[in-house]
Amino acid sequence: MGRQAIEVGFKYLLFKNTYHFPKTHDLGVLSREFLSAYGVGGKYLEYVDDFCVLYCKYLEGGNPEYFRFPEYKSNSYFAGTCLDLKWLCRNFALILLKLIHFDRLDAVFK
C-alpha cells in the first residue's frame, strides 16, 4: 500500500504542476520526473530519488507489477517479500510524509 501511495503521490504532484505524468509504475522514473518538474532537490528530498530508483532496480527487478503479485513470471518471487517489513514501511512512510509536506497538505490535516 505504501508503494502504491508513493506512485499516486508522484503522479498527483506531476499532474498538479504539468497537467500530465508518465504512464508508468516505475517509481524511479516518476521521482526523476517529479524532481525535474519542480526543480527541487537538496536536503529535504535527499535520497528520495535514490531510494525509488534502487527499489525498482533491485527489488522489483524492472518489473513494477511485482508489488501486486508475490509470485510472478514462472515462480520468480518478488525480492521485497524477503525484506524487513519494518524497514520498508519506514522508508515508504518517510517518502509519503515528504510528499505530503512538499504539497503543504499537512496543513489540511491540522
mmCIF file with all atom_site columns, C-alpha atoms in Angstrom:
data_model
loop_
_atom_site.group_PDB
_atom_site.id
_atom_site.type_symbol
_atom_site.label_atom_id
_atom_site.label_alt_id
_atom_site.label_comp_id
_atom_site.label_asym_id
_atom_site.label_entity_id
_atom_site.label_seq_id
_atom_site.pdbx_PDB_ins_code
_atom_site.Cartn_x
_atom_site.Cartn_y
_atom_site.Cartn_z
_atom_site.occupancy
_atom_site.B_iso_or_equiv
_atom_site.pdbx_formal_charge
_atom_site.auth_seq_id
_atom_site.auth_comp_id
_atom_site.auth_asym_id
_atom_site.auth_atom_id
_atom_site.pdbx_PDB_model_num
ATOM 1   C CA . MET A 1 1   ? 0.000  0.000   0.000   1.00 0.00 ? 1   MET A CA 1
ATOM 2   C CA . GLY A 1 2   ? 2.869  2.362   0.788   1.00 0.00 ? 2   GLY A CA 1
ATOM 3   C CA . ARG A 1 3   ? 4.484  1.771   -2.574  1.00 0.00 ? 3   ARG A CA 1
ATOM 4   C CA . GLN A 1 4   ? 1.201  2.416   -4.383  1.00 0.00 ? 4   GLN A CA 1
ATOM 5   C CA . ALA A 1 5   ? 0.616  5.580   -2.347  1.00 0.00 ? 5   ALA A CA 1
ATOM 6   C CA . ILE A 1 6   ? 4.037  6.923   -3.360  1.00 0.00 ? 6   ILE A CA 1
ATOM 7   C CA . GLU A 1 7   ? 3.266  6.234   -7.011  1.00 0.00 ? 7   GLU A CA 1
ATOM 8   C CA . VAL A 1 8   ? -0.064 8.038   -6.767  1.00 0.00 ? 8   VAL A CA 1
ATOM 9   C CA . GLY A 1 9   ? 1.593  10.887  -4.843  1.00 0.00 ? 9   GLY A CA 1
ATOM 10  C CA . PHE A 1 10  ? 4.173  11.462  -7.561  1.00 0.00 ? 10  PHE A CA 1
ATOM 11  C CA . LYS A 1 11  ? 1.501  11.307  -10.255 1.00 0.00 ? 11  LYS A CA 1
ATOM 12  C CA . TYR A 1 12  ? -0.739 13.731  -8.340  1.00 0.00 ? 12  TYR A CA 1
ATOM 13  C CA . LEU A 1 13  ? 2.063  16.262  -7.896  1.00 0.00 ? 13  LEU A CA 1
ATOM 14  C CA . LEU A 1 14  ? 3.166  15.921  -11.514 1.00 0.00 ? 14  LEU A CA 1
ATOM 15  C CA . PHE A 1 15  ? -0.377 16.388  -12.793 1.00 0.00 ? 15  PHE A CA 1
ATOM 16  C CA . LYS A 1 16  ? -0.883 19.357  -10.496 1.00 0.00 ? 16  LYS A CA 1
ATOM 17  C CA . ASN A 1 17  ? 2.211  21.070  -11.911 1.00 0.00 ? 17  ASN A CA 1
ATOM 18  C CA . THR A 1 18  ? 2.381  19.943  -15.549 1.00 0.00 ? 18  THR A CA 1
ATOM 19  C CA . TYR A 1 19  ? -1.093 18.502  -16.284 1.00 0.00 ? 19  TYR A CA 1
ATOM 20  C CA . HIS A 1 20  ? 0.439  15.184  -17.308 1.00 0.00 ? 20  HIS A CA 1
ATOM 21  C CA . PHE A 1 21  ? 2.519  12.347  -15.895 1.00 0.00 ? 21  PHE A CA 1
ATOM 22  C CA . PRO A 1 22  ? 4.360  9.399   -17.431 1.00 0.00 ? 22  PRO A CA 1
ATOM 23  C CA . LYS A 1 23  ? 2.203  6.303   -17.865 1.00 0.00 ? 23  LYS A CA 1
ATOM 24  C CA . THR A 1 24  ? 4.473  4.089   -15.823 1.00 0.00 ? 24  THR A CA 1
ATOM 25  C CA . HIS A 1 25  ? 4.510  2.378   -12.463 1.00 0.00 ? 25  HIS A CA 1
ATOM 26  C CA . ASP A 1 26  ? 8.289  2.815   -12.138 1.00 0.00 ? 26  ASP A CA 1
ATOM 27  C CA . LEU A 1 27  ? 8.982  4.878   -9.011  1.00 0.00 ? 27  LEU A CA 1
ATOM 28  C CA . GLY A 1 28  ? 12.445 5.785   -10.275 1.00 0.00 ? 28  GLY A CA 1
ATOM 29  C CA . VAL A 1 29  ? 11.060 7.355   -13.453 1.00 0.00 ? 29  VAL A CA 1
ATOM 30  C CA . LEU A 1 30  ? 8.298  9.113   -11.521 1.00 0.00 ? 30  LEU A CA 1
ATOM 31  C CA . SER A 1 31  ? 10.670 10.508  -8.883  1.00 0.00 ? 31  SER A CA 1
ATOM 32  C CA . ARG A 1 32  ? 13.021 11.874  -11.552 1.00 0.00 ? 32  ARG A CA 1
ATOM 33  C CA . GLU A 1 33  ? 10.101 13.474  -13.405 1.00 0.00 ? 33  GLU A CA 1
ATOM 34  C CA . PHE A 1 34  ? 8.846  14.983  -10.146 1.00 0.00 ? 34  PHE A CA 1
ATOM 35  C CA . LEU A 1 35  ? 12.238 16.456  -9.208  1.00 0.00 ? 35  LEU A CA 1
ATOM 36  C CA . SER A 1 36  ? 12.680 17.805  -12.737 1.00 0.00 ? 36  SER A CA 1
ATOM 37  C CA . ALA A 1 37  ? 9.177  19.288  -12.991 1.00 0.00 ? 37  ALA A CA 1
ATOM 38  C CA . TYR A 1 38  ? 9.503  21.151  -9.703  1.00 0.00 ? 38  TYR A CA 1
ATOM 39  C CA . GLY A 1 39  ? 13.227 21.846  -9.930  1.00 0.00 ? 39  GLY A CA 1
ATOM 40  C CA . VAL A 1 40  ? 13.701 20.648  -6.376  1.00 0.00 ? 40  VAL A CA 1
ATOM 41  C CA . GLY A 1 41  ? 16.236 18.578  -4.544  1.00 0.00 ? 41  GLY A CA 1
ATOM 42  C CA . GLY A 1 42  ? 18.564 19.427  -1.726  1.00 0.00 ? 42  GLY A CA 1
ATOM 43  C CA . LYS A 1 43  ? 18.493 18.086  1.780   1.00 0.00 ? 43  LYS A CA 1
ATOM 44  C CA . TYR A 1 44  ? 14.721 17.901  2.124   1.00 0.00 ? 44  TYR A CA 1
ATOM 45  C CA . LEU A 1 45  ? 14.280 15.435  -0.720  1.00 0.00 ? 45  LEU A CA 1
ATOM 46  C CA . GLU A 1 46  ? 17.720 13.879  -0.378  1.00 0.00 ? 46  GLU A CA 1
ATOM 47  C CA . TYR A 1 47  ? 17.696 10.141  -1.033  1.00 0.00 ? 47  TYR A CA 1
ATOM 48  C CA . VAL A 1 48  ? 14.074 10.023  -2.226  1.00 0.00 ? 48  VAL A CA 1
ATOM 49  C CA . ASP A 1 49  ? 15.146 9.605   -5.839  1.00 0.00 ? 49  ASP A CA 1
ATOM 50  C CA . ASP A 1 50  ? 17.943 7.198   -4.895  1.00 0.00 ? 50  ASP A CA 1
ATOM 51  C CA . PHE A 1 51  ? 15.581 5.036   -2.851  1.00 0.00 ? 51  PHE A CA 1
ATOM 52  C CA . CYS A 1 52  ? 12.965 4.922   -5.627  1.00 0.00 ? 52  CYS A CA 1
ATOM 53  C CA . VAL A 1 53  ? 15.493 4.088   -8.341  1.00 0.00 ? 53  VAL A CA 1
ATOM 54  C CA . LEU A 1 54  ? 17.220 1.396   -6.279  1.00 0.00 ? 54  LEU A CA 1
ATOM 55  C CA . TYR A 1 55  ? 13.921 -0.057  -5.039  1.00 0.00 ? 55  TYR A CA 1
ATOM 56  C CA . CYS A 1 56  ? 12.739 -0.516  -8.635  1.00 0.00 ? 56  CYS A CA 1
ATOM 57  C CA . LYS A 1 57  ? 16.077 -1.863  -9.810  1.00 0.00 ? 57  LYS A CA 1
ATOM 58  C CA . TYR A 1 58  ? 16.921 -4.312  -7.032  1.00 0.00 ? 58  TYR A CA 1
ATOM 59  C CA . LEU A 1 59  ? 13.576 -5.267  -5.507  1.00 0.00 ? 59  LEU A CA 1
ATOM 60  C CA . GLU A 1 60  ? 11.240 -5.128  -8.464  1.00 0.00 ? 60  GLU A CA 1
ATOM 61  C CA . GLY A 1 61  ? 13.937 -6.005  -10.990 1.00 0.00 ? 61  GLY A CA 1
ATOM 62  C CA . GLY A 1 62  ? 12.482 -3.630  -13.545 1.00 0.00 ? 62  GLY A CA 1
ATOM 63  C CA . ASN A 1 63  ? 9.042  -5.231  -13.196 1.00 0.00 ? 63  ASN A CA 1
ATOM 64  C CA . PRO A 1 64  ? 6.850  -2.739  -11.320 1.00 0.00 ? 64  PRO A CA 1
ATOM 65  C CA . GLU A 1 65  ? 3.975  -5.240  -11.404 1.00 0.00 ? 65  GLU A CA 1
ATOM 66  C CA . TYR A 1 66  ? 5.811  -7.282  -8.760  1.00 0.00 ? 66  TYR A CA 1
ATOM 67  C CA . PHE A 1 67  ? 4.377  -5.304  -5.877  1.00 0.00 ? 67  PHE A CA 1
ATOM 68  C CA . ARG A 1 68  ? 0.929  -6.655  -6.774  1.00 0.00 ? 68  ARG A CA 1
ATOM 69  C CA . PHE A 1 69  ? 1.842  -10.328 -7.019  1.00 0.00 ? 69  PHE A CA 1
ATOM 70  C CA . PRO A 1 70  ? 4.244  -12.150 -4.639  1.00 0.00 ? 70  PRO A CA 1
ATOM 71  C CA . GLU A 1 71  ? 4.779  -14.876 -7.258  1.00 0.00 ? 71  GLU A CA 1
ATOM 72  C CA . TYR A 1 72  ? 5.352  -13.649 -10.771 1.00 0.00 ? 72  TYR A CA 1
ATOM 73  C CA . LYS A 1 73  ? 6.590  -14.985 -14.113 1.00 0.00 ? 73  LYS A CA 1
ATOM 74  C CA . SER A 1 74  ? 7.064  -18.720 -13.593 1.00 0.00 ? 74  SER A CA 1
ATOM 75  C CA . ASN A 1 75  ? 7.806  -18.931 -9.891  1.00 0.00 ? 75  ASN A CA 1
ATOM 76  C CA . SER A 1 76  ? 10.052 -15.859 -9.774  1.00 0.00 ? 76  SER A CA 1
ATOM 77  C CA . TYR A 1 77  ? 9.372  -14.294 -6.381  1.00 0.00 ? 77  TYR A CA 1
ATOM 78  C CA . PHE A 1 78  ? 9.328  -10.594 -5.617  1.00 0.00 ? 78  PHE A CA 1
ATOM 79  C CA . ALA A 1 79  ? 12.530 -9.822  -3.696  1.00 0.00 ? 79  ALA A CA 1
ATOM 80  C CA . GLY A 1 80  ? 10.601 -7.476  -1.395  1.00 0.00 ? 80  GLY A CA 1
ATOM 81  C CA . THR A 1 81  ? 8.986  -10.442 0.354   1.00 0.00 ? 81  THR A CA 1
ATOM 82  C CA . CYS A 1 82  ? 12.382 -11.195 1.926   1.00 0.00 ? 82  CYS A CA 1
ATOM 83  C CA . LEU A 1 83  ? 12.894 -7.690  3.334   1.00 0.00 ? 83  LEU A CA 1
ATOM 84  C CA . ASP A 1 84  ? 12.422 -6.424  6.826   1.00 0.00 ? 84  ASP A CA 1
ATOM 85  C CA . LEU A 1 85  ? 8.871  -5.110  6.595   1.00 0.00 ? 85  LEU A CA 1
ATOM 86  C CA . LYS A 1 86  ? 9.518  -2.565  9.333   1.00 0.00 ? 86  LYS A CA 1
ATOM 87  C CA . TRP A 1 87  ? 12.417 -1.088  7.320   1.00 0.00 ? 87  TRP A CA 1
ATOM 88  C CA . LEU A 1 88  ? 10.426 -0.982  4.107   1.00 0.00 ? 88  LEU A CA 1
ATOM 89  C CA . CYS A 1 89  ? 7.378  0.609   5.749   1.00 0.00 ? 89  CYS A CA 1
ATOM 90  C CA . ARG A 1 90  ? 9.561  3.214   7.457   1.00 0.00 ? 90  ARG A CA 1
ATOM 91  C CA . ASN A 1 91  ? 11.105 4.280   4.148   1.00 0.00 ? 91  ASN A CA 1
ATOM 92  C CA . PHE A 1 92  ? 7.745  4.366   2.379   1.00 0.00 ? 92  PHE A CA 1
ATOM 93  C CA . ALA A 1 93  ? 6.260  6.419   5.231   1.00 0.00 ? 93  ALA A CA 1
ATOM 94  C CA . LEU A 1 94  ? 9.138  8.912   5.177   1.00 0.00 ? 94  LEU A CA 1
ATOM 95  C CA . ILE A 1 95  ? 8.758  9.466   1.436   1.00 0.00 ? 95  ILE A CA 1
ATOM 96  C CA . LEU A 1 96  ? 4.992  9.875   1.759   1.00 0.00 ? 96  LEU A CA 1
ATOM 97  C CA . LEU A 1 97  ? 5.409  12.382  4.583   1.00 0.00 ? 97  LEU A CA 1
ATOM 98  C CA . LYS A 1 98  ? 7.900  14.356  2.494   1.00 0.00 ? 98  LYS A CA 1
ATOM 99  C CA . LEU A 1 99  ? 5.479  14.443  -0.456  1.00 0.00 ? 99  LEU A CA 1
ATOM 100 C CA . ILE A 1 100 ? 2.583  15.484  1.791   1.00 0.00 ? 100 ILE A CA 1
ATOM 101 C CA . HIS A 1 101 ? 4.664  18.236  3.369   1.00 0.00 ? 101 HIS A CA 1
ATOM 102 C CA . PHE A 1 102 ? 6.025  19.326  -0.019  1.00 0.00 ? 102 PHE A CA 1
ATOM 103 C CA . ASP A 1 103 ? 2.484  19.991  -1.244  1.00 0.00 ? 103 ASP A CA 1
ATOM 104 C CA . ARG A 1 104 ? 1.580  21.589  2.115   1.00 0.00 ? 104 ARG A CA 1
ATOM 105 C CA . LEU A 1 105 ? -1.184 19.028  2.586   1.00 0.00 ? 105 LEU A CA 1
ATOM 106 C CA . ASP A 1 106 ? -0.117 18.588  6.196   1.00 0.00 ? 106 ASP A CA 1
ATOM 107 C CA . ALA A 1 107 ? -1.826 21.918  6.955   1.00 0.00 ? 107 ALA A CA 1
ATOM 108 C CA . VAL A 1 108 ? -5.118 20.368  5.828   1.00 0.00 ? 108 VAL A CA 1
ATOM 109 C CA . PHE A 1 109 ? -4.792 17.655  8.476   1.00 0.00 ? 109 PHE A CA 1
ATOM 110 C CA . LYS A 1 110 ? -4.294 20.026  11.438  1.00 0.00 ? 110 LYS A CA 1
#
